[in-house]
Amino acid sequence: MWYNVFSLVFALGGLAVAYWLYQELFKQQPVNSKMQVIATAIKEGANAFLRRQYRTIGYLAIVAMFLIYLVYAGIGEWRYGLQAASAFLLGAVFSSLAGIAGMYLSVRVNLLTAESAENSFAKALKIALRGGAVSGILVVSLSLLGISSLVWFYNSVMGYDLTLIPGIIIGFGFGASFVALFAQLGGGIFTKAADMGADLVGKVETGIPEDDARNPAVIADLVGDNVGDCAGRGADLFESTAAENIGAMILGVALYPVFGIKGIMFPLVIRALGLLASIIGIMSVRAKEEESPMKALNRGYYVTAILSVIFLAIATKYMLDNWYFFWAGVVGVVTSIFFVFVTQYYTEYRFRPVRSIAKASETGPATNIVTGLAVGMESTALPVMGIVFALLGAYKLGVMSGVEGGGLYGTAVATMGMLASCAYILAMDNLGPIVDNAGGIAEMSG
């Protein structure tokens, strides 16, 4: 079971790196008193929202846990019901921690970013990315730690055969999904409602600038960035990594006659190596003062993607010894890169979609709405086609491996490749609301 020890060590190592980054960030103390007043208001609002949201989620999760147990107990499987309910609760708790940690950091790093931006763009970008990275690393580390701990407990302590464990711990994924559903929807709706409300009152009705201190809705807008884009997204990606890991392990059980234990543990090893690749990518980001921020961030992402491919090759060679599955994983890595470029094309001011909406806005809100809706609908086409081609390609490569049932396992390996850079992507995701908050803090503090 050294594979499980390997993943446990990497999970704990990820938590240690996150703690180290946190300590490094807060060595410097904020000094601008006006900025501190605004940042405190944002922090209080975000904390109030999360307390209320997670209290409600907690009540619902406890009810759901008992329902899971009762369903299994009703058919005479009370022991399995207890195991599934316990895994569900653990998944819900870890998912909540991932979301709360993301927001906890964002409402503190925003102030440091705003102060740093007074003197250095490069320093502000570094602080914001590393603030987002703490959350990204925590999400992946907690997901890996939760699953690896359950595998260790049931195998080493309870003496269960490894082929039975993925089916027992599936509740962990359901618990993570349960929390992510409420956190992403609740936080996301709050975010958009507050953002649109602030813009309607300020820019449309009153004609004052973005984030103007005279607009009382601005604080709600900035709170929304944290509770939706940080807390909600953290819980959402935690669920994605947990469910993907367990699903791939279940497929590994089906291929146990071919790969043995290695096929079951392969997803956890890949997740651990992806975490390492993301940490190296985050640390490699160095921006020049006059450089485009996306250029610096993309460099770090390329480092992460290249290392993910290298690590994938090593793991595939020593665990599966079938290169068709390596190429299936590469399909996933390439798909993630494709998604990054599509997202940047449809959201960056340099490209046609955003410029077309800006141009349409010159003639009024009606043309703004029509053009914005059209661009939004258009933006879904390329990701859908990318997913279709990735699934078909990965499935075909799995079939070509000669392994019976290899097609489905190929799609699972592609998903592992796609999520290998998850920690880095979440760091960039969290950078957005952090610097958005920093801009608001700078504007409102004069």
PDB file of N, CA, C and O in Angstrom, residues 93-139:
ATOM      1  N   VAL A  93     -17.851  17.946   5.315  1.00  0.00           N
ATOM      2  CA  VAL A  93     -17.014  18.766   6.200  1.00  0.00           C
ATOM      3  C   VAL A  93     -15.783  19.275   5.453  1.00  0.00           C
ATOM      4  O   VAL A  93     -15.442  20.469   5.508  1.00  0.00           O
ATOM      5  N   PHE A  94     -15.103  18.381   4.715  1.00  0.00           N
ATOM      6  CA  PHE A  94     -13.903  18.784   3.992  1.00  0.00           C
ATOM      7  C   PHE A  94     -14.236  19.783   2.889  1.00  0.00           C
ATOM      8  O   PHE A  94     -13.484  20.733   2.638  1.00  0.00           O
ATOM      9  N   SER A  95     -15.362  19.585   2.206  1.00  0.00           N
ATOM     10  CA  SER A  95     -15.781  20.517   1.163  1.00  0.00           C
ATOM     11  C   SER A  95     -16.072  21.892   1.748  1.00  0.00           C
ATOM     12  O   SER A  95     -15.701  22.922   1.173  1.00  0.00           O
ATOM     13  N   SER A  96     -16.717  21.911   2.905  1.00  0.00           N
ATOM     14  CA  SER A  96     -16.992  23.186   3.586  1.00  0.00           C
ATOM     15  C   SER A  96     -15.692  23.881   3.978  1.00  0.00           C
ATOM     16  O   SER A  96     -15.552  25.101   3.810  1.00  0.00           O
ATOM     17  N   LEU A  97     -14.741  23.103   4.505  1.00  0.00           N
ATOM     18  CA  LEU A  97     -13.455  23.685   4.877  1.00  0.00           C
ATOM     19  C   LEU A  97     -12.745  24.294   3.673  1.00  0.00           C
ATOM     20  O   LEU A  97     -12.151  25.373   3.770  1.00  0.00           O
ATOM     21  N   ALA A  98     -12.833  23.607   2.530  1.00  0.00           N
ATOM     22  CA  ALA A  98     -12.197  24.113   1.314  1.00  0.00           C
ATOM     23  C   ALA A  98     -12.797  25.450   0.906  1.00  0.00           C
ATOM     24  O   ALA A  98     -12.070  26.398   0.561  1.00  0.00           O
ATOM     25  N   GLY A  99     -14.123  25.559   0.950  1.00  0.00           N
ATOM     26  CA  GLY A  99     -14.774  26.804   0.580  1.00  0.00           C
ATOM     27  C   GLY A  99     -14.491  27.933   1.548  1.00  0.00           C
ATOM     28  O   GLY A  99     -14.184  29.062   1.148  1.00  0.00           O
ATOM     29  N   ILE A 100     -14.574  27.627   2.841  1.00  0.00           N
ATOM     30  CA  ILE A 100     -14.355  28.649   3.872  1.00  0.00           C
ATOM     31  C   ILE A 100     -12.907  29.148   3.836  1.00  0.00           C
ATOM     32  O   ILE A 100     -12.650  30.350   3.972  1.00  0.00           O
ATOM     33  N   ALA A 101     -11.965  28.230   3.630  1.00  0.00           N
ATOM     34  CA  ALA A 101     -10.555  28.632   3.579  1.00  0.00           C
ATOM     35  C   ALA A 101     -10.299  29.576   2.412  1.00  0.00           C
ATOM     36  O   ALA A 101      -9.551  30.560   2.544  1.00  0.00           O
ATOM     37  N   GLY A 102     -10.932  29.296   1.262  1.00  0.00           N
ATOM     38  CA  GLY A 102     -10.762  30.165   0.107  1.00  0.00           C
ATOM     39  C   GLY A 102     -11.218  31.581   0.385  1.00  0.00           C
ATOM     40  O   GLY A 102     -10.537  32.562   0.045  1.00  0.00           O
ATOM     41  N   MET A 103     -12.371  31.711   1.030  1.00  0.00           N
ATOM     42  CA  MET A 103     -12.881  33.043   1.327  1.00  0.00           C
ATOM     43  C   MET A 103     -12.084  33.722   2.437  1.00  0.00           C
ATOM     44  O   MET A 103     -11.841  34.929   2.397  1.00  0.00           O
ATOM     45  N   TYR A 104     -11.674  32.949   3.434  1.00  0.00           N
ATOM     46  CA  TYR A 104     -10.895  33.498   4.551  1.00  0.00           C
ATOM     47  C   TYR A 104      -9.638  34.197   4.033  1.00  0.00           C
ATOM     48  O   TYR A 104      -9.281  35.289   4.494  1.00  0.00           O
ATOM     49  N   LEU A 105      -8.976  33.563   3.059  1.00  0.00           N
ATOM     50  CA  LEU A 105      -7.764  34.154   2.513  1.00  0.00           C
ATOM     51  C   LEU A 105      -8.072  35.356   1.634  1.00  0.00           C
ATOM     52  O   LEU A 105      -7.398  36.390   1.713  1.00  0.00           O
ATOM     53  N   SER A 106      -9.100  35.253   0.806  1.00  0.00           N
ATOM     54  CA  SER A 106      -9.361  36.311  -0.170  1.00  0.00           C
ATOM     55  C   SER A 106      -9.714  37.635   0.494  1.00  0.00           C
ATOM     56  O   SER A 106      -9.331  38.704  -0.003  1.00  0.00           O
ATOM     57  N   VAL A 107     -10.449  37.585   1.622  1.00  0.00           N
ATOM     58  CA  VAL A 107     -10.847  38.836   2.271  1.00  0.00           C
ATOM     59  C   VAL A 107      -9.724  39.444   3.094  1.00  0.00           C
ATOM     60  O   VAL A 107      -9.901  40.508   3.694  1.00  0.00           O
ATOM     61  N   ARG A 108      -8.568  38.819   3.122  1.00  0.00           N
ATOM     62  CA  ARG A 108      -7.404  39.380   3.796  1.00  0.00           C
ATOM     63  C   ARG A 108      -6.310  39.759   2.803  1.00  0.00           C
ATOM     64  O   ARG A 108      -5.630  40.778   2.973  1.00  0.00           O
ATOM     65  N   VAL A 109      -6.171  38.952   1.760  1.00  0.00           N
ATOM     66  CA  VAL A 109      -5.138  39.232   0.761  1.00  0.00           C
ATOM     67  C   VAL A 109      -5.524  40.432  -0.107  1.00  0.00           C
ATOM     68  O   VAL A 109      -4.649  41.106  -0.658  1.00  0.00           O
ATOM     69  N   ASN A 110      -6.831  40.717  -0.231  1.00  0.00           N
ATOM     70  CA  ASN A 110      -7.243  41.860  -1.060  1.00  0.00           C
ATOM     71  C   ASN A 110      -6.610  43.171  -0.566  1.00  0.00           C
ATOM     72  O   ASN A 110      -6.191  44.012  -1.366  1.00  0.00           O
ATOM     73  N   LEU A 111      -6.521  43.344   0.744  1.00  0.00           N
ATOM     74  CA  LEU A 111      -5.931  44.557   1.316  1.00  0.00           C
ATOM     75  C   LEU A 111      -4.435  44.619   1.032  1.00  0.00           C
ATOM     76  O   LEU A 111      -3.896  45.671   0.655  1.00  0.00           O
ATOM     77  N   LEU A 112      -3.735  43.487   1.201  1.00  0.00           N
ATOM     78  CA  LEU A 112      -2.295  43.450   0.916  1.00  0.00           C
ATOM     79  C   LEU A 112      -2.033  43.744  -0.557  1.00  0.00           C
ATOM     80  O   LEU A 112      -1.060  44.428  -0.900  1.00  0.00           O
ATOM     81  N   THR A 113      -2.894  43.232  -1.422  1.00  0.00           N
ATOM     82  CA  THR A 113      -2.734  43.472  -2.860  1.00  0.00           C
ATOM     83  C   THR A 113      -2.918  44.950  -3.187  1.00  0.00           C
ATOM     84  O   THR A 113      -2.149  45.527  -3.968  1.00  0.00           O
ATOM     85  N   ALA A 114      -3.947  45.564  -2.597  1.00  0.00           N
ATOM     86  CA  ALA A 114      -4.196  46.988  -2.855  1.00  0.00           C
ATOM     87  C   ALA A 114      -3.018  47.849  -2.407  1.00  0.00           C
ATOM     88  O   ALA A 114      -2.590  48.773  -3.124  1.00  0.00           O
ATOM     89  N   GLU A 115      -2.479  47.551  -1.235  1.00  0.00           N
ATOM     90  CA  GLU A 115      -1.337  48.332  -0.747  1.00  0.00           C
ATOM     91  C   GLU A 115      -0.098  48.116  -1.609  1.00  0.00           C
ATOM     92  O   GLU A 115       0.635  49.053  -1.902  1.00  0.00           O
ATOM     93  N   SER A 116       0.139  46.873  -2.024  1.00  0.00           N
ATOM     94  CA  SER A 116       1.317  46.568  -2.842  1.00  0.00           C
ATOM     95  C   SER A 116       1.242  47.248  -4.202  1.00  0.00           C
ATOM     96  O   SER A 116       2.270  47.650  -4.765  1.00  0.00           O
ATOM     97  N   ALA A 117       0.023  47.383  -4.725  1.00  0.00           N
ATOM     98  CA  ALA A 117      -0.146  47.971  -6.058  1.00  0.00           C
ATOM     99  C   ALA A 117       0.226  49.451  -6.093  1.00  0.00           C
ATOM    100  O   ALA A 117       0.447  50.009  -7.171  1.00  0.00           O
ATOM    101  N   GLU A 118       0.307  50.093  -4.930  1.00  0.00           N
ATOM    102  CA  GLU A 118       0.735  51.495  -4.898  1.00  0.00           C
ATOM    103  C   GLU A 118       2.177  51.648  -5.368  1.00  0.00           C
ATOM    104  O   GLU A 118       2.562  52.701  -5.887  1.00  0.00           O
ATOM    105  N   ASN A 119       2.969  50.604  -5.192  1.00  0.00           N
ATOM    106  CA  ASN A 119       4.401  50.697  -5.504  1.00  0.00           C
ATOM    107  C   ASN A 119       4.850  49.775  -6.627  1.00  0.00           C
ATOM    108  O   ASN A 119       5.788  50.098  -7.354  1.00  0.00           O
ATOM    109  N   SER A 120       4.196  48.601  -6.767  1.00  0.00           N
ATOM    110  CA  SER A 120       4.705  47.614  -7.727  1.00  0.00           C
ATOM    111  C   SER A 120       3.590  46.722  -8.250  1.00  0.00           C
ATOM    112  O   SER A 120       2.910  46.049  -7.470  1.00  0.00           O
ATOM    113  N   PHE A 121       3.412  46.744  -9.571  1.00  0.00           N
ATOM    114  CA  PHE A 121       2.448  45.826 -10.185  1.00  0.00           C
ATOM    115  C   PHE A 121       2.880  44.377  -9.987  1.00  0.00           C
ATOM    116  O   PHE A 121       2.071  43.506  -9.670  1.00  0.00           O
ATOM    117  N   ALA A 122       4.175  44.104 -10.198  1.00  0.00           N
ATOM    118  CA  ALA A 122       4.674  42.726 -10.116  1.00  0.00           C
ATOM    119  C   ALA A 122       4.445  42.146  -8.719  1.00  0.00           C
ATOM    120  O   ALA A 122       4.045  40.983  -8.571  1.00  0.00           O
ATOM    121  N   LYS A 123       4.685  42.975  -7.694  1.00  0.00           N
ATOM    122  CA  LYS A 123       4.492  42.498  -6.327  1.00  0.00           C
ATOM    123  C   LYS A 123       3.018  42.257  -6.032  1.00  0.00           C
ATOM    124  O   LYS A 123       2.655  41.271  -5.379  1.00  0.00           O
ATOM    125  N   ALA A 124       2.160  43.146  -6.528  1.00  0.00           N
ATOM    126  CA  ALA A 124       0.722  42.980  -6.312  1.00  0.00           C
ATOM    127  C   ALA A 124       0.217  41.691  -6.961  1.00  0.00           C
ATOM    128  O   ALA A 124      -0.577  40.948  -6.367  1.00  0.00           O
ATOM    129  N   LEU A 125       0.691  41.411  -8.171  1.00  0.00           N
ATOM    130  CA  LEU A 125       0.279  40.188  -8.861  1.00  0.00           C
ATOM    131  C   LEU A 125       0.762  38.950  -8.114  1.00  0.00           C
ATOM    132  O   LEU A 125       0.024  37.972  -7.953  1.00  0.00           O
ATOM    133  N   LYS A 126       1.991  39.000  -7.643  1.00  0.00           N
ATOM    134  CA  LYS A 126       2.564  37.865  -6.905  1.00  0.00           C
ATOM    135  C   LYS A 126       1.766  37.592  -5.634  1.00  0.00           C
ATOM    136  O   LYS A 126       1.432  36.436  -5.332  1.00  0.00           O
ATOM    137  N   ILE A 127       1.420  38.648  -4.889  1.00  0.00           N
ATOM    138  CA  ILE A 127       0.661  38.474  -3.650  1.00  0.00           C
ATOM    139  C   ILE A 127      -0.728  37.926  -3.936  1.00  0.00           C
ATOM    140  O   ILE A 127      -1.203  37.001  -3.269  1.00  0.00           O
ATOM    141  N   ALA A 128      -1.387  38.480  -4.954  1.00  0.00           N
ATOM    142  CA  ALA A 128      -2.744  38.030  -5.283  1.00  0.00           C
ATOM    143  C   ALA A 128      -2.750  36.574  -5.736  1.00  0.00           C
ATOM    144  O   ALA A 128      -3.622  35.787  -5.327  1.00  0.00           O
ATOM    145  N   LEU A 129      -1.777  36.192  -6.581  1.00  0.00           N
ATOM    146  CA  LEU A 129      -1.727  34.807  -7.057  1.00  0.00           C
ATOM    147  C   LEU A 129      -1.438  33.851  -5.913  1.00  0.00           C
ATOM    148  O   LEU A 129      -2.079  32.794  -5.801  1.00  0.00           O
ATOM    149  N   ARG A 130      -0.512  34.208  -5.057  1.00  0.00           N
ATOM    150  CA  ARG A 130      -0.167  33.308  -3.951  1.00  0.00           C
ATOM    151  C   ARG A 130      -1.295  33.239  -2.927  1.00  0.00           C
ATOM    152  O   ARG A 130      -1.488  32.215  -2.278  1.00  0.00           O
ATOM    153  N   GLY A 131      -2.037  34.342  -2.777  1.00  0.00           N
ATOM    154  CA  GLY A 131      -3.221  34.288  -1.928  1.00  0.00           C
ATOM    155  C   GLY A 131      -4.253  33.324  -2.484  1.00  0.00           C
ATOM    156  O   GLY A 131      -4.834  32.521  -1.754  1.00  0.00           O
ATOM    157  N   GLY A 132      -4.470  33.381  -3.807  1.00  0.00           N
ATOM    158  CA  GLY A 132      -5.369  32.420  -4.441  1.00  0.00           C
ATOM    159  C   GLY A 132      -4.819  31.011  -4.416  1.00  0.00           C
ATOM    160  O   GLY A 132      -5.571  30.040  -4.322  1.00  0.00           O
ATOM    161  N   ALA A 133      -3.481  30.903  -4.458  1.00  0.00           N
ATOM    162  CA  ALA A 133      -2.846  29.583  -4.472  1.00  0.00           C
ATOM    163  C   ALA A 133      -3.041  28.842  -3.162  1.00  0.00           C
ATOM    164  O   ALA A 133      -3.147  27.609  -3.156  1.00  0.00           O
ATOM    165  N   VAL A 134      -3.079  29.573  -2.045  1.00  0.00           N
ATOM    166  CA  VAL A 134      -3.300  28.913  -0.758  1.00  0.00           C
ATOM    167  C   VAL A 134      -4.608  28.132  -0.812  1.00  0.00           C
ATOM    168  O   VAL A 134      -4.684  26.972  -0.410  1.00  0.00           O
ATOM    169  N   SER A 135      -5.648  28.769  -1.340  1.00  0.00           N
ATOM    170  CA  SER A 135      -6.941  28.099  -1.464  1.00  0.00           C
ATOM    171  C   SER A 135      -6.877  26.939  -2.452  1.00  0.00           C
ATOM    172  O   SER A 135      -7.377  25.845  -2.188  1.00  0.00           O
ATOM    173  N   GLY A 136      -6.240  27.174  -3.617  1.00  0.00           N
ATOM    174  CA  GLY A 136      -6.153  26.119  -4.629  1.00  0.00           C
ATOM    175  C   GLY A 136      -5.436  24.884  -4.125  1.00  0.00           C
ATOM    176  O   GLY A 136      -5.874  23.753  -4.342  1.00  0.00           O
ATOM    177  N   ILE A 137      -4.320  25.092  -3.437  1.00  0.00           N
ATOM    178  CA  ILE A 137      -3.552  23.965  -2.895  1.00  0.00           C
ATOM    179  C   ILE A 137      -4.336  23.258  -1.798  1.00  0.00           C
ATOM    180  O   ILE A 137      -4.334  22.024  -1.703  1.00  0.00           O
ATOM    181  N   LEU A 138      -5.030  24.040  -0.951  1.00  0.00           N
ATOM    182  CA  LEU A 138      -5.827  23.446   0.118  1.00  0.00           C
ATOM    183  C   LEU A 138      -6.941  22.560  -0.436  1.00  0.00           C
ATOM    184  O   LEU A 138      -7.200  21.478   0.087  1.00  0.00           O
ATOM    185  N   VAL A 139      -7.613  23.028  -1.476  1.00  0.00           N
ATOM    186  CA  VAL A 139      -8.726  22.263  -2.058  1.00  0.00           C
ATOM    187  C   VAL A 139      -8.259  20.893  -2.522  1.00  0.00           C
ATOM    188  O   VAL A 139      -8.849  19.860  -2.183  1.00  0.00           O
TER     189      VAL A 139
END
